[in-house]
XYZ file of C-alpha atoms in Angstrom:
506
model
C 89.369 125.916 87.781
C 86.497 127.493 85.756
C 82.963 127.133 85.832
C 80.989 127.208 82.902
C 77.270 128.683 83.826
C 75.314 126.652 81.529
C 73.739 123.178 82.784
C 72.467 120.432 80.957
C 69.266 120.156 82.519
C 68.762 123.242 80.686
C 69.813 122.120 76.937
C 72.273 125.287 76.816
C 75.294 123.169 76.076
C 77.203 126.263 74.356
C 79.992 127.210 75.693
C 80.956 131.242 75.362
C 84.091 131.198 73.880
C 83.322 128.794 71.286
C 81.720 129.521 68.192
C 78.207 129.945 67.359
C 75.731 126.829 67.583
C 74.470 126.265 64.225
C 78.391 125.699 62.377
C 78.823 127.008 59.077
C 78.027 124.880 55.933
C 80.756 121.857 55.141
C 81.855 122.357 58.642
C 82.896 118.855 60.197
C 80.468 119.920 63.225
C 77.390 119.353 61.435
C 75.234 115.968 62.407
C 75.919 116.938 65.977
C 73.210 117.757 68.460
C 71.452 120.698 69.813
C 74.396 123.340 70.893
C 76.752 121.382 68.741
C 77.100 118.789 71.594
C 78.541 115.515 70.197
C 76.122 112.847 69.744
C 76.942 109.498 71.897
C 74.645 107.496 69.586
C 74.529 106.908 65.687
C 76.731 107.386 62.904
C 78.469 109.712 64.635
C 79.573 107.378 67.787
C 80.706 104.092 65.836
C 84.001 104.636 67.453
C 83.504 105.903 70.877
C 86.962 105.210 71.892
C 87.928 108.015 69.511
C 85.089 110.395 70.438
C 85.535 110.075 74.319
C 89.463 111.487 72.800
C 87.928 114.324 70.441
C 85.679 115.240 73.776
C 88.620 115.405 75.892
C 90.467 117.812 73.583
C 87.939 119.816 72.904
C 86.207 119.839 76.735
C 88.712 118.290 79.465
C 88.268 115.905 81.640
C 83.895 116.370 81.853
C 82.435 117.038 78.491
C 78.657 117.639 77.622
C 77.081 114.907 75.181
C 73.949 113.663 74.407
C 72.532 110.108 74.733
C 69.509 108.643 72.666
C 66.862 111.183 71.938
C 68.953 113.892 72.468
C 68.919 113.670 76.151
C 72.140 115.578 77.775
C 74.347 113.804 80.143
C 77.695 115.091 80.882
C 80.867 112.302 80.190
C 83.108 111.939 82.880
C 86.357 111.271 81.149
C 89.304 112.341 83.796
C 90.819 109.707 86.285
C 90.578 111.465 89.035
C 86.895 113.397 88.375
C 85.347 110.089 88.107
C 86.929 108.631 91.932
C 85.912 111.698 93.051
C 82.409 111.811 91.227
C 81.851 107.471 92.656
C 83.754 108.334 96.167
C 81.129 111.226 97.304
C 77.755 110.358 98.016
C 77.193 113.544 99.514
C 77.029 114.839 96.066
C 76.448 112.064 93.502
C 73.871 109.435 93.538
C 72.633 106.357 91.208
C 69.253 106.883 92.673
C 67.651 108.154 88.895
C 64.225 109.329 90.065
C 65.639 113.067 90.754
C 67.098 113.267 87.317
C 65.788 116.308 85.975
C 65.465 114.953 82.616
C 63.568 112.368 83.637
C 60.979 114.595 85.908
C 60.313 116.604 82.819
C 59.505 114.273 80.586
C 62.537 114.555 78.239
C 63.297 110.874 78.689
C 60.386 109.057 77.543
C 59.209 105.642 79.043
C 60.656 103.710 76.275
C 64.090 104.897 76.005
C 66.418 102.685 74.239
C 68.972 102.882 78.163
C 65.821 102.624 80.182
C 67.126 99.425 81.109
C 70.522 100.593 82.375
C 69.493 103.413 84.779
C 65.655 102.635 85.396
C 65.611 102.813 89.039
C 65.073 99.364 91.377
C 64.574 98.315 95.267
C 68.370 97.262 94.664
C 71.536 97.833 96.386
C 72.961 99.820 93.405
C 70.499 102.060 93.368
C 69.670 102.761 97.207
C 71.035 105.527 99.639
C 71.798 106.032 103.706
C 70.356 103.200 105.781
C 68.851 101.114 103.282
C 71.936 101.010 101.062
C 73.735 99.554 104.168
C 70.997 96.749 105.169
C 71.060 95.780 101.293
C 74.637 95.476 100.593
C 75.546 93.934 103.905
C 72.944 91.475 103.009
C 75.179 90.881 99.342
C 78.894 91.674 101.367
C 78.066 89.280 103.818
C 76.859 86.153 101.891
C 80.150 86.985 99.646
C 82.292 87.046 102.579
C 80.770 83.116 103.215
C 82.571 82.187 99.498
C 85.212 79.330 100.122
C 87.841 80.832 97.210
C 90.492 77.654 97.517
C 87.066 75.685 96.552
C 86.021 78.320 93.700
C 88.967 78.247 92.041
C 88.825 73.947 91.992
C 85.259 73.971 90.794
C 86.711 76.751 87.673
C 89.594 74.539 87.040
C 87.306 71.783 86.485
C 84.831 73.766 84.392
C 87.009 74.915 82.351
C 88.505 71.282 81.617
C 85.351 69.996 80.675
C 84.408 72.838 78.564
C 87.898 71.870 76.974
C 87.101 68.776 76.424
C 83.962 69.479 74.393
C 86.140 70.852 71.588
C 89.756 69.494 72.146
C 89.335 66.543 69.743
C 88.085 69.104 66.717
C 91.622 70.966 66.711
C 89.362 73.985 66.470
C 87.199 76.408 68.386
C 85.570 79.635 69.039
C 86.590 80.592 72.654
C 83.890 83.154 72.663
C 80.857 80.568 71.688
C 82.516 77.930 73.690
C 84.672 78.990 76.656
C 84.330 82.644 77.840
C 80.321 83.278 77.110
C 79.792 79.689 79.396
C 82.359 79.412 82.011
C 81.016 82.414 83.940
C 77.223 80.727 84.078
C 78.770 77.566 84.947
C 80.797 79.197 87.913
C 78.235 81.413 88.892
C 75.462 78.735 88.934
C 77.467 76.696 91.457
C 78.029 79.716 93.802
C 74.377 80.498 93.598
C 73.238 76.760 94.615
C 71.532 76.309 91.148
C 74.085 74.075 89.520
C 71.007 72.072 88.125
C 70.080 75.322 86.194
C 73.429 75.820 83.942
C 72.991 74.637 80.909
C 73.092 75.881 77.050
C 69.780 77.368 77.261
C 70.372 79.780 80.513
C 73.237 80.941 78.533
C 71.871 82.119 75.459
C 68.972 83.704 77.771
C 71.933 86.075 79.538
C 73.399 86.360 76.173
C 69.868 87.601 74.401
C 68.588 89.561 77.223
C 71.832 91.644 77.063
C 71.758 91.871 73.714
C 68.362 93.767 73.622
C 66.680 91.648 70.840
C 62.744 90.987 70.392
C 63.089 87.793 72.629
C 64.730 89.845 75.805
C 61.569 90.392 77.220
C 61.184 86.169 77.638
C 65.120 85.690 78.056
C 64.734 87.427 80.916
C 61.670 86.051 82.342
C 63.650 82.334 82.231
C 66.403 83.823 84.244
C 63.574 85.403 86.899
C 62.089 82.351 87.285
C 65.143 80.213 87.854
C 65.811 82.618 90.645
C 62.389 82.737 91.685
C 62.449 78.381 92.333
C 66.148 78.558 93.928
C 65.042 81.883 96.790
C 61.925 79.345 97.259
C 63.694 76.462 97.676
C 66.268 77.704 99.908
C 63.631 79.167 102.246
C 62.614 75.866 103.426
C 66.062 74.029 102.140
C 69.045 75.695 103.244
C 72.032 74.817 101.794
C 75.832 76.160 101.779
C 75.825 78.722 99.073
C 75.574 82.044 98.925
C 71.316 81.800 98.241
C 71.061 80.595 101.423
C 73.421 82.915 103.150
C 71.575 86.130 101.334
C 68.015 84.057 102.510
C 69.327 83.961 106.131
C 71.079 87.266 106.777
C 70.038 89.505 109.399
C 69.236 92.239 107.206
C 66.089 90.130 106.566
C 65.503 90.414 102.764
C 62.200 89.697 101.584
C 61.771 86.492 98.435
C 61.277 89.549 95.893
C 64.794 91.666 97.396
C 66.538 87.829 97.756
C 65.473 87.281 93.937
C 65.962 90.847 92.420
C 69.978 90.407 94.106
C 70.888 87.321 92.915
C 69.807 88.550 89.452
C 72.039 91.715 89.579
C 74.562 89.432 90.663
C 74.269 86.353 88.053
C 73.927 88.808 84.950
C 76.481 91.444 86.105
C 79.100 89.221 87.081
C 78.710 86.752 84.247
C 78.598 89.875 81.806
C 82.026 91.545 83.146
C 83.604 88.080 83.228
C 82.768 86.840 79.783
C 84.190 90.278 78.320
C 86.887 89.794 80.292
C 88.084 86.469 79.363
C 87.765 86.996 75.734
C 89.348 90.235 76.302
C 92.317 88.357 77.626
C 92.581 85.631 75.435
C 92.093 88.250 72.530
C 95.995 90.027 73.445
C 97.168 86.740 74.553
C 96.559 85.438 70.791
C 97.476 88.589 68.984
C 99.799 90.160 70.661
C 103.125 88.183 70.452
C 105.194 90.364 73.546
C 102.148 90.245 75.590
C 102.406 86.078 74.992
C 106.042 85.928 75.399
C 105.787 87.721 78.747
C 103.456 85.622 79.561
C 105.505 82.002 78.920
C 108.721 83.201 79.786
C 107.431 84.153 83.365
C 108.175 88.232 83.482
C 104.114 88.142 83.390
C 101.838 85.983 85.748
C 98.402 85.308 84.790
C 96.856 87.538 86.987
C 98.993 90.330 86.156
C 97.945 89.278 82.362
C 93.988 90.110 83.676
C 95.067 93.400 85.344
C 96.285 94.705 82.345
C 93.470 93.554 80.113
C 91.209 95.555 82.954
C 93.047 98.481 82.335
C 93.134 98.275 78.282
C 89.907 96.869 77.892
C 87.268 96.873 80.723
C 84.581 94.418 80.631
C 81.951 97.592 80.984
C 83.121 101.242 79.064
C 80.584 103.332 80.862
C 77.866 103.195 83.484
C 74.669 105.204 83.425
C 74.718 106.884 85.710
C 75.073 109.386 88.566
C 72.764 111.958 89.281
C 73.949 115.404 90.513
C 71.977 115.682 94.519
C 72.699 119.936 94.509
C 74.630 121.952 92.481
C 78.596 121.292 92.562
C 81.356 121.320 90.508
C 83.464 118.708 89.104
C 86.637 118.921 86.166
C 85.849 122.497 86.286
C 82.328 122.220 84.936
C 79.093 123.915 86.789
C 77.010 120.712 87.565
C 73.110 121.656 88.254
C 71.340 119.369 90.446
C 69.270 116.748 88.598
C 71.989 116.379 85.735
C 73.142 113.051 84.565
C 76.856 111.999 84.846
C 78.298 109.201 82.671
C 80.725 107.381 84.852
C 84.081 107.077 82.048
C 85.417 103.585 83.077
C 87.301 103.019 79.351
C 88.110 107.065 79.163
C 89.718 107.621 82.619
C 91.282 104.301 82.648
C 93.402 106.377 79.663
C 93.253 109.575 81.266
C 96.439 111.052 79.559
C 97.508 112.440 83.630
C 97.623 108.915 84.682
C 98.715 107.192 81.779
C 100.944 109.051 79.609
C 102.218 105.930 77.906
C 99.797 103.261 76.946
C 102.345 101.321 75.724
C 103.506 100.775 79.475
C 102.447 98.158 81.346
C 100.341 98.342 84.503
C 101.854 95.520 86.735
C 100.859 95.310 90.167
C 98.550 98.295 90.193
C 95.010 97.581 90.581
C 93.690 101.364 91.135
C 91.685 101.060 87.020
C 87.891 102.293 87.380
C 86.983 98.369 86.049
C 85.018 97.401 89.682
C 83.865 101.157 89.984
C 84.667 102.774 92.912
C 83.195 104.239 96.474
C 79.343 103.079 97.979
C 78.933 101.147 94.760
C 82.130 99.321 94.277
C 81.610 96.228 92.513
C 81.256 93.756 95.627
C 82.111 90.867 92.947
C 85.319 91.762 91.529
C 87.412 88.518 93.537
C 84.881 86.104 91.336
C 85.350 87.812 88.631
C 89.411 87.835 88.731
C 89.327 84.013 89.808
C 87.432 83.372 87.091
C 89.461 84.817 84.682
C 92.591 83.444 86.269
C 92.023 80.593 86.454
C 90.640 79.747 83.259
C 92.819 81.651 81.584
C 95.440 79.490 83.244
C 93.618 76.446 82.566
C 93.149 76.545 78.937
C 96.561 77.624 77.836
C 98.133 74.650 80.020
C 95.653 72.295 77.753
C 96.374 73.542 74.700
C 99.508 75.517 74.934
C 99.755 75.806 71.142
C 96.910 77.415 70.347
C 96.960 80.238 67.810
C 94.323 82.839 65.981
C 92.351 81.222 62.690
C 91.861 84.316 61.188
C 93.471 87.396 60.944
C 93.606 89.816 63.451
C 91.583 92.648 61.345
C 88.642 89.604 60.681
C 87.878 90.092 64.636
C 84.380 91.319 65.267
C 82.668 93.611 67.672
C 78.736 93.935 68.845
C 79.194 98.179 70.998
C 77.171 99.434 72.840
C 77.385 102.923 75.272
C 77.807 100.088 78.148
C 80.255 97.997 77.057
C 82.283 96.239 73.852
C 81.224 92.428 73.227
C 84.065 90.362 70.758
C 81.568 88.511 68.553
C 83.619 85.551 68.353
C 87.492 84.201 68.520
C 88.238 82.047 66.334
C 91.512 79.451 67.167
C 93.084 76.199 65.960
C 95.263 73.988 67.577
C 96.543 70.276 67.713
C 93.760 67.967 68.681
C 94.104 66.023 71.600
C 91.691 63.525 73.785
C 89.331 64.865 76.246
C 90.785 64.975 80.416
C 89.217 63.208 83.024
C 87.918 66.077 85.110
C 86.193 64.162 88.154
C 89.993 62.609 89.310
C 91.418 64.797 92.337
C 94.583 66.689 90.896
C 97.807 65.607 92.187
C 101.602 66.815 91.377
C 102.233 63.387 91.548
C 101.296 60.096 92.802
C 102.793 59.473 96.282
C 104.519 56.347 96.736
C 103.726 53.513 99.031
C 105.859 53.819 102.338
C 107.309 51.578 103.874
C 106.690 51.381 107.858
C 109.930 53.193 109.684
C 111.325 49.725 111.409
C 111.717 47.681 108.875
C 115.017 47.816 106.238
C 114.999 45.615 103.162
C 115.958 45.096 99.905
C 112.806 43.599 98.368
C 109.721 45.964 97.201
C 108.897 47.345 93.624
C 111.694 47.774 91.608
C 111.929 50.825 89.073
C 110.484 50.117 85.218
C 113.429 50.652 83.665
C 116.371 49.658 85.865
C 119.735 52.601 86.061
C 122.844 51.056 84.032
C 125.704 49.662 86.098
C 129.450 50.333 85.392
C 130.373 46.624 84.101
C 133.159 45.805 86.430
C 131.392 47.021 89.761
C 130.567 44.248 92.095
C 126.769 43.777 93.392
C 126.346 45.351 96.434
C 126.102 43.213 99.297
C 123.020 41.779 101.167
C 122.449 42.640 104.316
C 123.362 39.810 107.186
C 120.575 40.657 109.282
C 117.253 43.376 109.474
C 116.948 45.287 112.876
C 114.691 47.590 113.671
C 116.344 51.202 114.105
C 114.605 54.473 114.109
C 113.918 56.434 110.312
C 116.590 58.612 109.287
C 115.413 62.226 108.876
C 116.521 62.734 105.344
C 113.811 59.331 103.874
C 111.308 61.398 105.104
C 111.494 64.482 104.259
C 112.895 63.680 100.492
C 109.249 62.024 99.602
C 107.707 65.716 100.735
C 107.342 68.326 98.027
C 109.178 71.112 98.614
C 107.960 74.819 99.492
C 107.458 75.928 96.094
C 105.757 72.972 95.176
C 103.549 73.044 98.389
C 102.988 76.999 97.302
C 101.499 75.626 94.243
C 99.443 73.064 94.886
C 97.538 75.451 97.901
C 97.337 78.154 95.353
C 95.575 75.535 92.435
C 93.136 74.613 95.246
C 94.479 71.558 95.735
């Protein structure tokens, strides 16, 4: 490998044998930043699929960019540089306080990302000891999660947010399933069921979104958080507030609050991405929906692949260089910024040298992160998406795009890709009854083992006799004799069928 001796902490971002920094006129390299790094903002960035591709040509597998203002960060696009970059703590940290940049004064107070890397009394953000008292605190009220239960509770909420559209014969699965089923899921593994409604949705929606009303989205959110960590400290319940409440670690209301937050937004913000990401290809992508009904692709296998392809979150700002090291062959100064490349080292060409291929089975994509910081949610997450998935295309199996493919609409950001909406049409059919207890079937009266007769319910529509057979002949007398293996065993679903029905939850 070779070092380069600039850093970004420094601004000198060009490299020696590469031409000067100020290009010559017409030249495709002016618009970019100082040094003629590429811009990760603007006009320049409306595809940053493409540019994290032009970066990896031109740089490798860690490229120097520049965020908002101009500030430099260095891009971790390489597979294997970012496990490395998440996996060593020694080196790498999300604490953002010793980011040079930031000590200086180059990023100002009101940068447009303050939001994603401003540092907090959080988990995600803490080191040594205290990093291990916070998330055991969140690890261990996970761990408490009944997942048979979860994944009833999602099978229901996703029938009855079925049923609010199924009589229309259209929909848009982004308005109406995706951007709620997450809140409603999340909500009942928090212990505030009583707070998911329309309005806590749009709040998660708009404070995500950055608008003028953020500021009070987010406030609603803190203060739904702030009655259920109150309300569990003097009424415990079984959920995972009152599990994160009661854990040894001893958080205090503000650390209990300030959790479930990071939880509730980051897990309902992955999951909506990722089931419209999934129902997106499912729609559009006829192979993808023929493997899908023809069995040579499960469900979950469906989700792996869309967390691969698609990621719910592109990037993550950030790391922060603790001393001077090296990583993809790049000199990395302490105090630099590293963007962790979730969407570009997912497609790391060394990895993935067809992206045509599928991914079945493995599971080792940078979606959930990686090391210290691994996403402790990621099971939620991929139940959610299972099972809903799996619920909505048993419902309404025929269910097909309303507009064409190119009319699909994206809101980008450096974080992550948002579909605007998906638009879908279907036959209409009458809402479900979500409160009855699922069944296979219904299980048939039995009769007790002593007694043999003819008489009892006889089938609806009786089985056509051959014409000249005689009727079979009554029995002279009943005695009791002990049931015959084979009568009861034959009313017992088989092991496939059992298989199911545990997996569904039932």
């Amino acid at each position: 490998m070779t070092t380069e001796p600039h850093s970004l902490t420094g601004r000198d971002l060009t490299r020696t044998d590469h031409a000067p920094s100020v290009p010559p006129p017409g030249c495709p390299a002016h618009g970019r930043g100082p040094g003629g790094a590429r811009r990760l903002y603007g006009p320049e960035a409306q595809d940053l699929g493409v540019l994290y591709e032009e970066l990896r040509a031109e740089h490798g597998a860690v490229a120097p960019a520049l965020l908002h203002d101009d500030v430099p960060v260095w891009v971790v696009l390489g597979h294997g540089e970012n496990l490395h970059m998440v996996r060593s703590p020694a080196h790498f940290t999300r604490d953002s306080r010793i980011w040079s940049a930031l000590q200086t004064g180059e990023v100002a107070p009101d940068h447009p990302l303050t939001p994603h890397f401003a540092w907090q009394p959080i988990c995600s953000y803490a080191e040594g000891d205290e990093h291990l008292r916070l998330r055991g605190a969140v690890t261990g009220a996970m761990s408490t999660i009944d997942y048979r239960g979860l994944r009833r509770f999602i099978n229901r909420a996703s029938q009855a947010l079925v049923n609010r559209f199924c009589e229309e014969g259209r929909a848009d699965l982004v308005a109406q399933f995706a951007d709620h089923l997450p809140m409603a899921v999340m909500c009942e593994v928090l212990g505030m069921a009583d707070e998911y409604n329309d309005r806590i949705v749009h709040a998660a929606r708009d404070m995500l979104k950055g608008t003028e009303t953020a500021i009070a989205s987010n406030q609603y959110i803190v203060d739904a958080l702030t009655r259920l960590t109150a309300r569990r400290r003097i009424q415990p319940e079984d959920d995972f507030t009152t599990h994160l409440v009661n854990h040894p670690a001893g958080l205090t209301d503000d650390e209990v609050r300030e959790h479930l937050r990071l939880v509730l937004i980051a897990a309902y913000e992955a999951t909506a991405n990722l089931l419209a990401n999934v129902l997106r290809v499912v729609l559009t992508d006829p192979r993808f929906r023929a493997q899908l009904n023809g069995g040579q692709m499960t469900v979950p296998e469906a989700v792996e692949q869309s967390l691969w392809d698609e990621p719910p979150f592109s990037t993550i700002l950030g790391y922060f260089a603790k001393q001077d090291t090296e990583l993809g062959g790049r000199r990395i100064r302490k105090g630099d910024a590293l963007l962790l490349g979730i969407a570009p080292g997912n497609v790391d060409p060394r990895v993935r040298p067809d992206l045509s291929a599928h991914m079945q089975g493995n599971r080792s994509h940078l979606a959930f992160g990686g090391g210290p910081h691994e996403c402790p949610g990621q099971d939620i997450g991929r139940a959610i998406a299972d099972t809903g998935v799996d619920a909505l295309l048993m419902r309404l199996p025929d269910i097909e795009l309303d507009c064409g493919e190119d009319a699909l609409r994206w809101t980008g950001s450096l974080a992550s890709r948002h579909l605007v909406e998906l638009p879908v049409r279907f036959e209409p059919r009458p809402p479900q009854d979500v409160t009855a207890a699922p069944a296979l079937r219904q299980v048939p009266r039995q009769s007790p083992g002593w007694e043999i007769t003819t008489s009892g319910p006889q089938p609806a529509t009786p089985l056509p006799q051959p014409a000249a057979a005689p009727p079979p002949p009554r029995p002279a007398a009943a005695r009791p004799v002990p049931p015959e293996p084979a009568a009861v065993t034959q009313e017992r679903p088989g092991v496939w069928r059992r298989l199911l029905r545990w997996w569904q939850g039932e």
